[in-house]
Tab-separated table of C-alpha atoms and ligand atoms in Angstrom:
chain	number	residue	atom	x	y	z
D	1	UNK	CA	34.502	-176.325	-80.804
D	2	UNK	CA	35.183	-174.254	-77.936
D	3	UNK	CA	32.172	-173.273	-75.359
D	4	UNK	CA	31.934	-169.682	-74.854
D	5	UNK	CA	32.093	-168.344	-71.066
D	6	UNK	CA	28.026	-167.873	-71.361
D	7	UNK	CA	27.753	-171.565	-71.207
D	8	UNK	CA	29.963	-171.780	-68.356
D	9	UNK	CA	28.461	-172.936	-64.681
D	10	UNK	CA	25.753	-174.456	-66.761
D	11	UNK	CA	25.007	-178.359	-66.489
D	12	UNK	CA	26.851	-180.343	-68.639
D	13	UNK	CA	23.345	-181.691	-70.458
D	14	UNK	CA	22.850	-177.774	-71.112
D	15	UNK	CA	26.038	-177.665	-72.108
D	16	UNK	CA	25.971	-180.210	-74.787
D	17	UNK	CA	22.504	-179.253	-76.099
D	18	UNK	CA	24.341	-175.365	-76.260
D	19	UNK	CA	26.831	-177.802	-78.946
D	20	UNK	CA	23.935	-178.669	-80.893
D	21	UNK	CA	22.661	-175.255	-81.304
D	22	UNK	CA	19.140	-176.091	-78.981
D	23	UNK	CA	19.979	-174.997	-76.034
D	24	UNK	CA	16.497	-173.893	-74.838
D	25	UNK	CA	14.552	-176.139	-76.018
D	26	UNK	CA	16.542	-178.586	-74.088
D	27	UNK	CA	16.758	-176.815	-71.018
D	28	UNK	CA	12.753	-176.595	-71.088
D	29	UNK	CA	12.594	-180.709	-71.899
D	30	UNK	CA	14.616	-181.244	-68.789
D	31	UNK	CA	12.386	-179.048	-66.851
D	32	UNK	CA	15.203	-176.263	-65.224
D	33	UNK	CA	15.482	-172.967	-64.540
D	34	UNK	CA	18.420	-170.968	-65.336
D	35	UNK	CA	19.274	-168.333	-62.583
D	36	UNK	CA	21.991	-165.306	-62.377
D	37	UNK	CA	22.878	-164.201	-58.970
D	38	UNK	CA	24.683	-161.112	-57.338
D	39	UNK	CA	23.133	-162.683	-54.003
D	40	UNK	CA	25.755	-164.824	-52.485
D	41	UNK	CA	25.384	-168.858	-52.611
D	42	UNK	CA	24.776	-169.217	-48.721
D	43	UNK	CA	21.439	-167.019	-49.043
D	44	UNK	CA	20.146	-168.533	-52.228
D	45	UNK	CA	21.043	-172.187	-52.351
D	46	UNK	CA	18.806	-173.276	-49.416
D	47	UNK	CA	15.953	-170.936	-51.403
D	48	UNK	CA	16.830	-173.036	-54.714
D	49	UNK	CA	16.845	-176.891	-52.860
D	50	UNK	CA	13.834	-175.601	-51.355
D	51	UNK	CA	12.006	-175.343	-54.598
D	52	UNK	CA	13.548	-178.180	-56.129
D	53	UNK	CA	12.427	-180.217	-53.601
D	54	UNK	CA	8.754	-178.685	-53.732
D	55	UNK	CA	8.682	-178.478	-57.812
D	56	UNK	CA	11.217	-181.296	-59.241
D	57	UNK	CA	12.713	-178.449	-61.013
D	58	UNK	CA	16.190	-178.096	-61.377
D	59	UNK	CA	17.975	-175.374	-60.688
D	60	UNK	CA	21.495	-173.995	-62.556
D	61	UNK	CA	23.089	-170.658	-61.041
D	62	UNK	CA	25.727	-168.567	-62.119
D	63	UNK	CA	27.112	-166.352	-58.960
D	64	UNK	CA	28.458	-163.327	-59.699
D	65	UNK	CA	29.434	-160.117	-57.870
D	66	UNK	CA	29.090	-157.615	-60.673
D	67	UNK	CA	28.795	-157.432	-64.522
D	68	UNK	CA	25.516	-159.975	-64.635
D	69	UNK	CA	23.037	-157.655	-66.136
D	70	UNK	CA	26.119	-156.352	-69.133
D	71	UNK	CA	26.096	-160.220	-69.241
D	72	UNK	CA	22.598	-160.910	-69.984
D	73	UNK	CA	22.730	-157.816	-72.529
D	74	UNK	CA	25.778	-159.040	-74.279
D	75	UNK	CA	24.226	-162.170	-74.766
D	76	UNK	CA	21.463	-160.747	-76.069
D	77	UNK	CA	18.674	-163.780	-77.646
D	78	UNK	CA	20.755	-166.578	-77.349
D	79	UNK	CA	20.819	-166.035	-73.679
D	80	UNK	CA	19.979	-168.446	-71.181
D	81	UNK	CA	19.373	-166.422	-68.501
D	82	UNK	CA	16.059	-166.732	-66.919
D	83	UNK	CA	16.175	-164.979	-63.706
D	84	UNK	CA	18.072	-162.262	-62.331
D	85	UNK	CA	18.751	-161.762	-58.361
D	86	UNK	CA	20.046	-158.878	-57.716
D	87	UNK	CA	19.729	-155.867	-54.888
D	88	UNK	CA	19.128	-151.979	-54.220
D	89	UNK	CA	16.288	-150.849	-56.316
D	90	UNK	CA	19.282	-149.200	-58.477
D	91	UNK	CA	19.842	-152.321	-59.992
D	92	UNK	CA	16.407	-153.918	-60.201
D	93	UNK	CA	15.539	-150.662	-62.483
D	94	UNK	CA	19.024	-150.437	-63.764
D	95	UNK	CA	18.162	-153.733	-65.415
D	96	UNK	CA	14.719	-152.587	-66.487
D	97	UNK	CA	16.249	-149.218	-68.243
D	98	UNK	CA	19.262	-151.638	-70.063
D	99	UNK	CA	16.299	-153.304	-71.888
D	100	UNK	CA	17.032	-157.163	-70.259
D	101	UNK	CA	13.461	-157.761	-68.850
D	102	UNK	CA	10.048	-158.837	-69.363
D	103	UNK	CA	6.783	-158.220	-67.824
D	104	UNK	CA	5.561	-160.606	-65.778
D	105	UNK	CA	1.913	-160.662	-64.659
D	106	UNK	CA	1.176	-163.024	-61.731
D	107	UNK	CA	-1.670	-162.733	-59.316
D	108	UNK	CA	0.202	-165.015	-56.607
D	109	UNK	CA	3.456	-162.271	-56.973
D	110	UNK	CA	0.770	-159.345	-56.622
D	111	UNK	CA	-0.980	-160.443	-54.111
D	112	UNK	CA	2.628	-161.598	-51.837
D	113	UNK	CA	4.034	-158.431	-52.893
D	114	UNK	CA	3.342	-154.952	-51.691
D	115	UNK	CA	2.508	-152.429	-54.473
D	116	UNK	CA	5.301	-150.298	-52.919
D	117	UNK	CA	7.651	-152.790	-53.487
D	118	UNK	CA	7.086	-154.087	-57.334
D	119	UNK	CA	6.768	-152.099	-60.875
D	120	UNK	CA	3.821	-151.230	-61.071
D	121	UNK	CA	4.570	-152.566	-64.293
D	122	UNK	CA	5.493	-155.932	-63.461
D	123	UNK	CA	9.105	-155.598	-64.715
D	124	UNK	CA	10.776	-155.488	-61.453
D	125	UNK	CA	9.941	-157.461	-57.583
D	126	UNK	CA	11.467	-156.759	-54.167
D	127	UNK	CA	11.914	-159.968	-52.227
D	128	UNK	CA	13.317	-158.330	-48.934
D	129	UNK	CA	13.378	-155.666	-47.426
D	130	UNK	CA	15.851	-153.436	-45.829
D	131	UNK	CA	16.158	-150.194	-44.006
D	132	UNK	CA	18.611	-147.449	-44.019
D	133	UNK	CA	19.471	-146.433	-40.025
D	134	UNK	CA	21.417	-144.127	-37.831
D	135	UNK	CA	23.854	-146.615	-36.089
D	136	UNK	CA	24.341	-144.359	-32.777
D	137	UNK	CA	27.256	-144.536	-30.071
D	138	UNK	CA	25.744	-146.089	-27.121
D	139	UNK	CA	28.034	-143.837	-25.141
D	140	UNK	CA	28.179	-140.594	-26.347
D	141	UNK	CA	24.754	-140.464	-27.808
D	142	UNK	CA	22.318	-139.956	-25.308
D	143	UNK	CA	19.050	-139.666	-27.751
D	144	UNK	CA	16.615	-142.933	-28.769
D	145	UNK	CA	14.882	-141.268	-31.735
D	146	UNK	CA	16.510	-139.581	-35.016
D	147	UNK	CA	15.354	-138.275	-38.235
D	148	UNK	CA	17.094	-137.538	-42.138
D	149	UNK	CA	16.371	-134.731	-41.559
D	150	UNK	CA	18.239	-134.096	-38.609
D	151	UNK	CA	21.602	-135.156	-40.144
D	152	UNK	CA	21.943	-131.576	-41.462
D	153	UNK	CA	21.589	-130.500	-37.872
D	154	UNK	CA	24.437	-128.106	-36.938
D	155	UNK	CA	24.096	-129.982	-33.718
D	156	UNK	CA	26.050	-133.072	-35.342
D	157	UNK	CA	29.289	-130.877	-36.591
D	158	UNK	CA	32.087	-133.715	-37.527
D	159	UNK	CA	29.980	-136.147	-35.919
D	160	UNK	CA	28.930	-138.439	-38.716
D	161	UNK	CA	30.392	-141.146	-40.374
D	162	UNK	CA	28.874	-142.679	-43.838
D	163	UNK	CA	29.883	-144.356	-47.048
D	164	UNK	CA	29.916	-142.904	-50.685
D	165	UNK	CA	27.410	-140.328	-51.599
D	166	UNK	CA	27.288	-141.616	-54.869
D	167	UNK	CA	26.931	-145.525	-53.387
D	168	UNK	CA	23.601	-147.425	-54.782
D	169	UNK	CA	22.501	-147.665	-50.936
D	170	UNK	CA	22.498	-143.572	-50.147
D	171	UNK	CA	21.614	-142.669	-53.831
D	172	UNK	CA	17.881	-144.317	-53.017
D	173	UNK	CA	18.062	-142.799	-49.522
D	174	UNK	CA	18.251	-139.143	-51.473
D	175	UNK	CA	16.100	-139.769	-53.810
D	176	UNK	CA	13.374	-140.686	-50.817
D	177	UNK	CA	14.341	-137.646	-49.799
D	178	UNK	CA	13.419	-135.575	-53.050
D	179	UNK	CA	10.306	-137.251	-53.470
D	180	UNK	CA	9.273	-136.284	-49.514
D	181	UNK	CA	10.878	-132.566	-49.780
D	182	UNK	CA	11.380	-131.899	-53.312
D	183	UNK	CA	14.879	-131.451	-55.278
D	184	UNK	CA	15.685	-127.818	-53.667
D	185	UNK	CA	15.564	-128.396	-50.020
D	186	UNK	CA	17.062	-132.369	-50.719
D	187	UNK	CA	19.994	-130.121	-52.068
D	188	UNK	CA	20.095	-127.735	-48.847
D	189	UNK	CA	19.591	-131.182	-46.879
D	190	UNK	CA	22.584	-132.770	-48.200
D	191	UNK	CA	24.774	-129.442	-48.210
D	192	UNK	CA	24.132	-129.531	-43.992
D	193	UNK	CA	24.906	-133.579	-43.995
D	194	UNK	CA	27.991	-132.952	-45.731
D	195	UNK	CA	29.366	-130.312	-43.531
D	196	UNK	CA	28.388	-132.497	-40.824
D	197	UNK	CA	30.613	-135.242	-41.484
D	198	UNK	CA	33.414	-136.463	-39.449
D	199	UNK	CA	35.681	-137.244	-42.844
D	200	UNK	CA	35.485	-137.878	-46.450
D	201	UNK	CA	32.804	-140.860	-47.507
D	202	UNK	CA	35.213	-144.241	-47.599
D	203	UNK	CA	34.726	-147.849	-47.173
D	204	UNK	CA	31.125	-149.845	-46.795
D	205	UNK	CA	28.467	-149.691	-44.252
D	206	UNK	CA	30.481	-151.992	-41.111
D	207	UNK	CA	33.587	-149.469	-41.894
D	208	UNK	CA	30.815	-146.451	-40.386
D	209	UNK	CA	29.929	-148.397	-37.453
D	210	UNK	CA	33.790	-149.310	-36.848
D	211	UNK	CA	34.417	-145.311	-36.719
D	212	UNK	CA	31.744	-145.017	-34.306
D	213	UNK	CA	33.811	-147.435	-32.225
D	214	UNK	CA	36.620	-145.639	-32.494
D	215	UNK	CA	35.510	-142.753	-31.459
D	216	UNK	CA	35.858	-140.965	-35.009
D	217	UNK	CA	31.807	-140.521	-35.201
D	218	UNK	CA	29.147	-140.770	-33.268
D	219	UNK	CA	26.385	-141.506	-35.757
D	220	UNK	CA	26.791	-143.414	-38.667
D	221	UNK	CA	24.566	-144.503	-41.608
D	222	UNK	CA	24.004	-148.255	-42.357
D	223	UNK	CA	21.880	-150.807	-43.833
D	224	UNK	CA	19.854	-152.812	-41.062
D	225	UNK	CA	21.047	-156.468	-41.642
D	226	UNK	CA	25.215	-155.419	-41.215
D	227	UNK	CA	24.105	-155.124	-38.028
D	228	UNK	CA	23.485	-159.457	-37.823
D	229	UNK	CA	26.438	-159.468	-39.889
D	230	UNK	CA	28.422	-157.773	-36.767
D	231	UNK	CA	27.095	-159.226	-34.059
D	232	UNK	CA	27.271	-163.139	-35.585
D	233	UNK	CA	30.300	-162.273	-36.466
D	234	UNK	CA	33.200	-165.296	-36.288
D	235	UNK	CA	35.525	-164.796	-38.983
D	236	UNK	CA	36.275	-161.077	-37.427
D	237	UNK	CA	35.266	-161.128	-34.160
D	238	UNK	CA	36.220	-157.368	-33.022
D	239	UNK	CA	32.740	-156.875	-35.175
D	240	UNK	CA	30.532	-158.107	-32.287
D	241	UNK	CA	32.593	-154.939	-30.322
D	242	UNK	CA	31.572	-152.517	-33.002
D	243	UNK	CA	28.517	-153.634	-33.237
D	244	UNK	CA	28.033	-153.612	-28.908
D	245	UNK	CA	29.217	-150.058	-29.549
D	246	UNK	CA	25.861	-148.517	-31.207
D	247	UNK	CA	21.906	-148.536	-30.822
D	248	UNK	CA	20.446	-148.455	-34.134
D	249	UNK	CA	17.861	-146.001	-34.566
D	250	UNK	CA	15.029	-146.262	-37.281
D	251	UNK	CA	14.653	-142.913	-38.539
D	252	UNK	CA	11.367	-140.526	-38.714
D	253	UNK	CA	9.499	-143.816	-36.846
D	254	UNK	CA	7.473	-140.931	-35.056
D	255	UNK	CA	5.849	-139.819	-38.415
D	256	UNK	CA	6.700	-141.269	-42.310
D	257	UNK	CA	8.763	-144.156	-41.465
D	258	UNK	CA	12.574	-145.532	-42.196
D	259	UNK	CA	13.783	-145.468	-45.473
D	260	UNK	CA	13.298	-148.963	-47.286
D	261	UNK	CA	14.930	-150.446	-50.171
D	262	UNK	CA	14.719	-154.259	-51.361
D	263	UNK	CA	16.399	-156.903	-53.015
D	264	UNK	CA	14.553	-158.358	-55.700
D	265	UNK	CA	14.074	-160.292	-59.258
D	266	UNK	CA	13.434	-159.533	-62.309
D	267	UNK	CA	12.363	-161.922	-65.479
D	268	UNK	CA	15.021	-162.415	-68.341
D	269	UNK	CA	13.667	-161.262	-71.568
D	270	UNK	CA	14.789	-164.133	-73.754
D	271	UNK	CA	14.149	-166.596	-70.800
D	272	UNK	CA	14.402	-170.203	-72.426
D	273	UNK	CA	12.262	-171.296	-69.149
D	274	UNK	CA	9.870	-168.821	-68.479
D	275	UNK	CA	6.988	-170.851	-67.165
D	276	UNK	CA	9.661	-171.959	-64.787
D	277	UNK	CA	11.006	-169.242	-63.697
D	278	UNK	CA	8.037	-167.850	-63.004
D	279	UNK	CA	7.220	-170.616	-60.563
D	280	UNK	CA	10.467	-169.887	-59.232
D	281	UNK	CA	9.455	-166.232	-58.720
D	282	UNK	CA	5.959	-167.347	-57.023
D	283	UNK	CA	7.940	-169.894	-55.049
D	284	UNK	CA	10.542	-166.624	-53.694
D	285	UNK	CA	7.562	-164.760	-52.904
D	286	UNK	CA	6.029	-167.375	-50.815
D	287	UNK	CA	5.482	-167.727	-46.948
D	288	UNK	CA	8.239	-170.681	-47.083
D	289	UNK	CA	11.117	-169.044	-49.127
D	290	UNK	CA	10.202	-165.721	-47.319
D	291	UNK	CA	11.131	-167.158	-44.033
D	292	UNK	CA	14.258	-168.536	-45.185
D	293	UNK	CA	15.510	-165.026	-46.175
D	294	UNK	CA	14.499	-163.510	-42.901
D	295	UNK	CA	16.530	-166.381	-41.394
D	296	UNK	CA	19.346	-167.095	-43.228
D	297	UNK	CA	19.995	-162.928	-44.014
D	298	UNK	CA	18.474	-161.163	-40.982
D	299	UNK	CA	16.669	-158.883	-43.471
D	300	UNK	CA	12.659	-158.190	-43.716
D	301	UNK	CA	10.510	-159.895	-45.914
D	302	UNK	CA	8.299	-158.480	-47.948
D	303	UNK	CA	5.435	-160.698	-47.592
D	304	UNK	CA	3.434	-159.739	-44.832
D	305	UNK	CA	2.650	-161.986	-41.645
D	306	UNK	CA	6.149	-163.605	-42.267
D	307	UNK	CA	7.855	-164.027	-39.001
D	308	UNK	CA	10.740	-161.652	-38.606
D	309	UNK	CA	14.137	-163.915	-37.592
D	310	UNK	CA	14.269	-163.590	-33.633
D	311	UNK	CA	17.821	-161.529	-33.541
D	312	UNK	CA	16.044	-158.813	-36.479
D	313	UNK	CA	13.093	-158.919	-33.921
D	314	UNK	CA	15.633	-158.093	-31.169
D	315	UNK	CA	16.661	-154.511	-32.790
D	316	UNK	CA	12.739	-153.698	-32.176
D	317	UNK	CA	9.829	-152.763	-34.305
D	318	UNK	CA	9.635	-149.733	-36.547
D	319	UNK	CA	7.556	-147.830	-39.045
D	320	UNK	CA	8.468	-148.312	-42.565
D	321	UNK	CA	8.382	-145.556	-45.340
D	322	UNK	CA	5.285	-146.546	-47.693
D	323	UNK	CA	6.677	-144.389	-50.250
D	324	UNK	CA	6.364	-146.823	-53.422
D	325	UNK	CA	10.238	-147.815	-54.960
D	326	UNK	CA	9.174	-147.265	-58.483
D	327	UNK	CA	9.076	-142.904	-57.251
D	328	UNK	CA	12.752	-144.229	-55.697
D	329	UNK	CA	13.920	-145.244	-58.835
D	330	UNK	CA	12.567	-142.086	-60.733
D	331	UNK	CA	13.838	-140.103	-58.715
D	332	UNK	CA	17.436	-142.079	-58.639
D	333	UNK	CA	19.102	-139.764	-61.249
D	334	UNK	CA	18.619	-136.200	-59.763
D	335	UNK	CA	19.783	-137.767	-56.280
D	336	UNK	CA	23.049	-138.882	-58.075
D	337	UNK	CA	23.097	-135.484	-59.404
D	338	UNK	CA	22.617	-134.118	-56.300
D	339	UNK	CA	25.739	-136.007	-54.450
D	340	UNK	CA	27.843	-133.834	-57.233
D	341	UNK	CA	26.561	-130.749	-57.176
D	342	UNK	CA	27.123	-130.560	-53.504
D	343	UNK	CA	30.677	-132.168	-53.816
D	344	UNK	CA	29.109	-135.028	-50.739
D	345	UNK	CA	32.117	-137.145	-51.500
D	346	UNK	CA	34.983	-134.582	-50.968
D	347	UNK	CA	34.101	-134.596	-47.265
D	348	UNK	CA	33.356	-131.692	-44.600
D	349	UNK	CA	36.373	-129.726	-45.328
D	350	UNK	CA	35.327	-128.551	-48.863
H	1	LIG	FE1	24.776	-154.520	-48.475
């Protein structure tokens, strides 16, 4: 009998039981939890030995940097999935809309949890938080306060460097944008921010910031924890230069806020374990796992009176957009649309 791949990364005890044809009433007897991750194993295994430790429940996690929620649907009841980690609200309601969730209903997740930043439906939970900046040149870039809006300025002609249009990150970022200023002046927005660019959208987040240090840009757009990821930088130390290079300014602090977008969790809908994973949901959302993620990732955590880490608290305070994620994620689609019908991706010259 060959095991199938679904069964791979899973203990060996699940493993057998799988052979037997009881795979979750197994994995419930030996009180586990099975978890699939897009999060990367030095972020999430201290979270998981955490709970272990606090629980006595084990913990078996498949890593994975894409095709995890195809997996869970091609899988389908047999399936033993129980959680998902993933990021961007893109994905948390991309893996609502594919029809691999449940609905969980937890008075310890709603009360750590921000409305903003869960379905109001309980089929989706942000964990962290991030915002989406204006990385500036510390040299050629003489003012301390930006706004969205302003990257359709004139004043910024070949001046600004950011990734794809159509990118998970700026697709949310948009789609804050139509909720705040509706779909026809998002579209006039975006037509100014495209002629505004210094060249076509390429490469991730760091690659902006690295054309701002060489002089290609002088703003560029960027998620708020590359900028821990530059400046702790070993493996590639030039980073902690291109990070030295820029301020990072949170955008409309003066009046709405930054732009926010989480990582988060959502509940398997076959879940063999789902009175563990919910603990294991609870135990993410708590004051102890929440400080691990502001440590270990430099990002913000959701819950609130959670110490920020001490290098996050060094890029200074700022106002956060309240707008709820679940209007985000509705309004995900036309934003996509958007990046299209303006041709973002093709660059200024177009
Ligand atoms: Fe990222």
């Amino acid at each position: 009998m060959t095991v199938s791949p679904v069964r791979r990364g899973l203990t060996r005890a699940v493993m057998a039981a799988a052979m037997i044809g009881v795979l979750a009433p197994a994995v419930q007897a030996a009180d586990e939890v099975n978890i699939y991750s897009y999060r990367q194993p030095y972020l999430i295994n201290p979270l998981l030995e955490a709970f272990t430790k606090n629980t006595g429940i084990k913990t078996n996690v498949i890593f994975a940097k894409k095709g995890l929620i195809e997996r869970v649907a091609a899988e389908g009841r047999n399936s033993p999935a129980d959680l998902l980690l993933t990021i961007d609200i893109g994905r948390l309601s991309g893996a609502v809309a594919k029809g691999i969730t449940q609905t969980v209903k937890s008075s310890v997740l709603e009360s750590n949890i921000p409305a903003s930043y869960r379905d109001p439906k309980g089929q989706w939970f942000g964990l962290t938080r991030r915002a989406r900046v204006v990385y500036a040149s510390k040299k050629r870039v003489a003012q301390d306060a930006i706004t969205y809006e302003e990257l359709a300025d004139p004043k910024w002609r070949g001046k600004i460097c950011v990734r794809s249009g159509q990118h998970v990150y700026n697709v949310a970022l948009i789609a804050s944008m139509i909720a705040h200023h509706g779909e026809e002046k998002t579209q006039k927005w975006l037509q100014g921010f495209k002629a505004n660019l210094a060249r076509k959208p390429a490469g991730n987040d760091r690659a902006q910031v690295k054309g701002v240090f060489a002089g290609e840009c002088d703003i560029a757009v960027g998620n708020t924890y590359y900028m821990a990821k530059m400046q702790l930088n070993e493996k590639e130390p030039i980073q902690k230069e291109w990070a030295a290079s820029v301020k990072m300014l949170f955008p409309n602090t003066a009046k709405r806020g930054s732009h926010i977008n989480l990582s988060g969790m959502v509940l398997a809908k076959n879940a063999p374990n789902k009175d563990n994973a919910i603990k294991l949901m609870e135990f993410l959302s708590s004051a102890d796992a929440q400080k691990i993620y502001a440590e270990v990732n430099n990002e913000y955590p959701v819950k609130a009176d959670v110490p920020w880490s001490k290098l996050v608290k060094s890029w200074g305070d700022f106002k956060p957009d309240t707008l709820s994620l679940d209007v985000v994620a509705k309004n995900r689609k036309r934003a996509s649309e958007l990046v299209d019908k303006v041709a973002f991706n093709e660059g200024p010259s177009s």
